[in-house]
Short mmCIF file of C-alpha atoms in Angstrom, two decimals:
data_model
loop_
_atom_site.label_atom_id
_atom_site.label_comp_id
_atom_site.label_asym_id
_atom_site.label_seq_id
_atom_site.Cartn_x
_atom_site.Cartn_y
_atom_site.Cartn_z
CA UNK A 1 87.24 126.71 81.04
CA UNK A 2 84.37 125.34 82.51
CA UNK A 3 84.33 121.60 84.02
CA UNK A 4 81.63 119.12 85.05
CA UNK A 5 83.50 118.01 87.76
CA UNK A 6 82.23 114.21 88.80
CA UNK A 7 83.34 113.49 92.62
CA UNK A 8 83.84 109.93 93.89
CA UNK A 9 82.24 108.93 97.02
CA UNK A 10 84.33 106.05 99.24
CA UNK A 11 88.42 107.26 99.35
CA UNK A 12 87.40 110.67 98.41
CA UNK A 13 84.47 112.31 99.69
CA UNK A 14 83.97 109.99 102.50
CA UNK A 15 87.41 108.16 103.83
CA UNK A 16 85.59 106.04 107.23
CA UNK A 17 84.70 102.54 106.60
CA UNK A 18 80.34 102.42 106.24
CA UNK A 19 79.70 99.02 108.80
CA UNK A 20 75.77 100.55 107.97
CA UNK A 21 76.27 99.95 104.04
CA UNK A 22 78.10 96.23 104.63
CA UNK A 23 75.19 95.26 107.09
CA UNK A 24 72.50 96.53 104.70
CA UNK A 25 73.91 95.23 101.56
CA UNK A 26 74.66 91.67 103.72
CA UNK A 27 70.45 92.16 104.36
CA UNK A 28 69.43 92.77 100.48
CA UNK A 29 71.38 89.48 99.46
CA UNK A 30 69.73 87.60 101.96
CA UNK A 31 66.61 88.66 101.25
CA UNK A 32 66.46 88.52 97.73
CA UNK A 33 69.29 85.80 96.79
CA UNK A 34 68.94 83.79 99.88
CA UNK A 35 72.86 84.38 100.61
CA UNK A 36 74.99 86.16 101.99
CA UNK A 37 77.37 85.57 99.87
CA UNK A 38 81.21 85.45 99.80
CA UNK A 39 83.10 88.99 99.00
CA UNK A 40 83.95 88.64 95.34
CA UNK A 41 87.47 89.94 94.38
CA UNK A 42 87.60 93.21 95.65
CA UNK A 43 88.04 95.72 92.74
CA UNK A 44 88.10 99.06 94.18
CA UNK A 45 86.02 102.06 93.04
CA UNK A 46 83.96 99.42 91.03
CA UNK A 47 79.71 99.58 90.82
CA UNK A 48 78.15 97.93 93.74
CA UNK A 49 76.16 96.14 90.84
CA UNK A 50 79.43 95.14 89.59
CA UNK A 51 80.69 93.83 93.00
CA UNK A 52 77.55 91.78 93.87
CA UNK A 53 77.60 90.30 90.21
CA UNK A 54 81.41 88.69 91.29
CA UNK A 55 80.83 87.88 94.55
CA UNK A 56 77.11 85.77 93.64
CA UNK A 57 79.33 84.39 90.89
CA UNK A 58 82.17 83.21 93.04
CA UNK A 59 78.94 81.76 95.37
CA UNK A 60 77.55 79.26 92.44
CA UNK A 61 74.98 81.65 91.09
CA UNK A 62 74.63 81.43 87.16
CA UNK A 63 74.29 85.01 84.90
CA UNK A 64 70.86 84.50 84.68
CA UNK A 65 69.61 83.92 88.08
CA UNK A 66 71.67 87.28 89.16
CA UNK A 67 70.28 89.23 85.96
CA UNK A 68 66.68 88.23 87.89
CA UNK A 69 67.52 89.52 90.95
CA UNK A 70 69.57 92.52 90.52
CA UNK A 71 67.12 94.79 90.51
CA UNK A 72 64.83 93.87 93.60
CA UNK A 73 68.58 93.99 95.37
CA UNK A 74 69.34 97.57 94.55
CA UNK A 75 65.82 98.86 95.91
CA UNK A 76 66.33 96.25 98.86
CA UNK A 77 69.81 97.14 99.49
CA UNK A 78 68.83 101.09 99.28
CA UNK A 79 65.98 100.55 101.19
CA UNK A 80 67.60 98.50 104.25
CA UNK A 81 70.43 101.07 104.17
CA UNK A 82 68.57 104.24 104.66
CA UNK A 83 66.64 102.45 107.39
CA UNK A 84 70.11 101.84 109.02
CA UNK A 85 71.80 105.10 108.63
CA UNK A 86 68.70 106.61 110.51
CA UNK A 87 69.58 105.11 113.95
CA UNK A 88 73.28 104.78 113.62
CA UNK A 89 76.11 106.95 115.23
CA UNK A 90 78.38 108.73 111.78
CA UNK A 91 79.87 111.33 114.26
CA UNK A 92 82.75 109.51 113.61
CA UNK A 93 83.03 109.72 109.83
CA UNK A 94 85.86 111.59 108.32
CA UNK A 95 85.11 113.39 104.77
CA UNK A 96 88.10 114.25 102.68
CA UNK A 97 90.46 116.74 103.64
CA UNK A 98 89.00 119.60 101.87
CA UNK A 99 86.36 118.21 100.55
CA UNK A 100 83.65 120.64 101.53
CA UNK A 101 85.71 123.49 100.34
CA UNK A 102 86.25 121.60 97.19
CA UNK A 103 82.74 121.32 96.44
CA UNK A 104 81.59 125.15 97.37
CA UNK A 105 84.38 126.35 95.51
CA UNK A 106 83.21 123.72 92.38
CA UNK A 107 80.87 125.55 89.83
CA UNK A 108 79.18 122.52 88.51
CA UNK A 109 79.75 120.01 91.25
CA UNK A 110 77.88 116.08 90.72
CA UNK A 111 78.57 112.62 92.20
CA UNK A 112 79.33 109.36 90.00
CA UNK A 113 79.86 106.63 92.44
CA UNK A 114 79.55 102.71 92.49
CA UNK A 115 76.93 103.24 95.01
CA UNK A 116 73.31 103.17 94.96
CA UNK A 117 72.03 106.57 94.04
CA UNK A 118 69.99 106.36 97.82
CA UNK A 119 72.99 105.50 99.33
CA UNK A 120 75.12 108.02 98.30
CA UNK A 121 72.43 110.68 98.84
CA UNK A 122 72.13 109.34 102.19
CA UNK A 123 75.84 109.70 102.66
CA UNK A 124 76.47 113.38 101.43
CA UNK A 125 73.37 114.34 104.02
CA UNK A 126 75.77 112.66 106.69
CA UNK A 127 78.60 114.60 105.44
CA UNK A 128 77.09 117.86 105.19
CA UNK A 129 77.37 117.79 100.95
CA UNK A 130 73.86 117.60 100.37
CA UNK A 131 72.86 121.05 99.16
CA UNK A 132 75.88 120.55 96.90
CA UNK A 133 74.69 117.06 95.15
CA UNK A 134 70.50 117.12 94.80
CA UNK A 135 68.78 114.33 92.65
CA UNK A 136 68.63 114.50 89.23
CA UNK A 137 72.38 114.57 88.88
CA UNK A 138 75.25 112.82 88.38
CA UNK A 139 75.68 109.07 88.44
CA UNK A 140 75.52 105.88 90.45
CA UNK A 141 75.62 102.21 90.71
CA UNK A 142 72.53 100.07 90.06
CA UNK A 143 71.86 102.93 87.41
CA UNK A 144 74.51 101.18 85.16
CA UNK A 145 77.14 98.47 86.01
CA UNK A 146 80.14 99.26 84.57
CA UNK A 147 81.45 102.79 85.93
CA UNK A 148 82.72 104.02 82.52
CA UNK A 149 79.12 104.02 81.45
CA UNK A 150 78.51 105.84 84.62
CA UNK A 151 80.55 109.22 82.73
CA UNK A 152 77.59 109.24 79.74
CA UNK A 153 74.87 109.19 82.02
CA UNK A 154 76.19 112.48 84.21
CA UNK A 155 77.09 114.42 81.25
CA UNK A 156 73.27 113.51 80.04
CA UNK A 157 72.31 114.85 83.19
CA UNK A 158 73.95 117.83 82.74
CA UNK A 159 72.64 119.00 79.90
CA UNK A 160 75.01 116.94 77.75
CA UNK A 161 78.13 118.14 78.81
CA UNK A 162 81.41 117.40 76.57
CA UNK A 163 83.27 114.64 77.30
CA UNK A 164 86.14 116.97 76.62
CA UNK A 165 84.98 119.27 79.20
CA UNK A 166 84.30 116.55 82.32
CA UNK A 167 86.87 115.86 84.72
CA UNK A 168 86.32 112.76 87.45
CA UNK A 169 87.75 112.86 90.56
CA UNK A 170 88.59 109.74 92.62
CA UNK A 171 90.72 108.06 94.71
CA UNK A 172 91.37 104.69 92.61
CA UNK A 173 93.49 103.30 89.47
CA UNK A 174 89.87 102.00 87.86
CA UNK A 175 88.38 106.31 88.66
CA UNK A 176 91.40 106.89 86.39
CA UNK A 177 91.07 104.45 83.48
CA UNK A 178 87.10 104.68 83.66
CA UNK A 179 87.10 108.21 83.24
CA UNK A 180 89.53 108.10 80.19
CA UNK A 181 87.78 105.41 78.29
CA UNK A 182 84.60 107.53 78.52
CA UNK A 183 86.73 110.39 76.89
CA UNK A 184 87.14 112.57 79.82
CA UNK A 185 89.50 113.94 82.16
CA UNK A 186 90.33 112.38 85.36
CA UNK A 187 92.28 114.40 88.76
CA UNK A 188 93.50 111.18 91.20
CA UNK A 189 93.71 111.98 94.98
CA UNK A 190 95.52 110.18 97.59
CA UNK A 191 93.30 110.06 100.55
CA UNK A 192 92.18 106.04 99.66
CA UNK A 193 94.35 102.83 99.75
CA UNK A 194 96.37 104.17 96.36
CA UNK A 195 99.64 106.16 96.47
CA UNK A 196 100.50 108.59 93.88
CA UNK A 197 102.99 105.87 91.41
CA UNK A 198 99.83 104.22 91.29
CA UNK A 199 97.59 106.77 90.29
CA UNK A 200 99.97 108.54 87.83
CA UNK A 201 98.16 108.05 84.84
CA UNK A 202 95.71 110.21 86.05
CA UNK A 203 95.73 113.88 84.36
CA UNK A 204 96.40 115.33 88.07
CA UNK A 205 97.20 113.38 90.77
CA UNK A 206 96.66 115.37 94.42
CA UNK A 207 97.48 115.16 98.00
CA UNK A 208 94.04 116.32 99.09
CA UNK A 209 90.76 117.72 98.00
CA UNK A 210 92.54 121.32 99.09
CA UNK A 211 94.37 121.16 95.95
CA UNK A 212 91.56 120.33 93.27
CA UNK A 213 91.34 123.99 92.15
CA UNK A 214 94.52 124.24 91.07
CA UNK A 215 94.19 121.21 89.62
CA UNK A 216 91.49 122.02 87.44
CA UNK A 217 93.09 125.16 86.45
CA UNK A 218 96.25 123.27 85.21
CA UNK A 219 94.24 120.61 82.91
#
């Protein structure tokens, strides 16, 4: 069988912490909210959209004056993080264990990530991934806010690719349970902050990106 095989970004393609994407997201609320506002409760492997929503929220800012900002933040925050990443030192960032042999060996490879569809881009060119991920593809944040909707957008993408046929790939309990309410398949790996009890409802749950092909083969 053939899979659409949706790859995570932070925790599974790319395990380093990204100072670059706090500064420039730190930047965008500034700019556009006039805050810098407080980290909302940290739900990991959520949108960015989704993120900035709780933490403006938790900083006294009502639905509607968030609603009118979101999207001059997403261009801002894209916009001050490419400018970032272009002087900034990423010889130290650490992709997944595997994960460029996961890709090549991946016959219909695309990202869906809580981050800005720039961003991410931005990152996979870092990382070496780039040839594997171009635009028009997959699925990010600021293109919807709530990841499961993120699953319908990158099977769209692809040509409307089943549900039943789409597998995402992450490294968090929410990659698991977003991917099953949007009717697909999910593979969990451990290389973020989540051990395997906690990522057992997954379909697959794997050490490292060196396992995904077997994986796949066993869903």
């Amino acid at each position: 069988m053939s899979w659409l095989v949706l790859f995570d970004v932070d925790g599974t393609l790319l395990l380093t912490h990204d100072e670059v994407y706090v500064e420039a997201n730190r930047l965008a609320l500034n700019e556009v909210y006039g805050t810098t506002a407080p980290d909302g409760r940290d739900v990991p492997g959520d949108t960015a959209t989704a993120h900035t929503r709780r933490a403006l929220t938790a900083a006294g800012f009502s639905t509607e004056q968030i609603d009118a900002g979101l999207t001059a933040w997403c261009k801002a925050f894209a916009a001050h993080y490419v400018r970032l990443l272009a002087g900034a030192d990423t010889s130290h960032w650490e992709a997944g264990p595997g994960a460029h042999e996961a890709v090549a060996a991946t016959a219909h490879p695309a990202l869906l990530t809580g981050n800005p569809p720039a961003v991410a881009h931005a990152r996979m060119q870092r990382l070496g991934l780039a040839t594997y991920f171009p635009p028009g593809h997959g699925a990010f944040g600021c293109e919807r806010e709530q990841r499961t909707e993120l699953f319908a957008l990158a099977r769209e993408r692809a040509g409307d690719w089943p549900a039943e046929r789409t597998v995402g790939v992450g490294d968090t309990p929410l990659d698991v349970s977003s991917a099953h309410t949007a009717g697909c398949r999910s593979i969990a790996v451990t290389t973020g902050r989540y051990d395997r009890p906690e990522l057992e409802s997954a379909d697959a749950v794997i050490a490292t990106l060196h396992d995904l092909q077997v994986a796949l083969a066993t869903l």
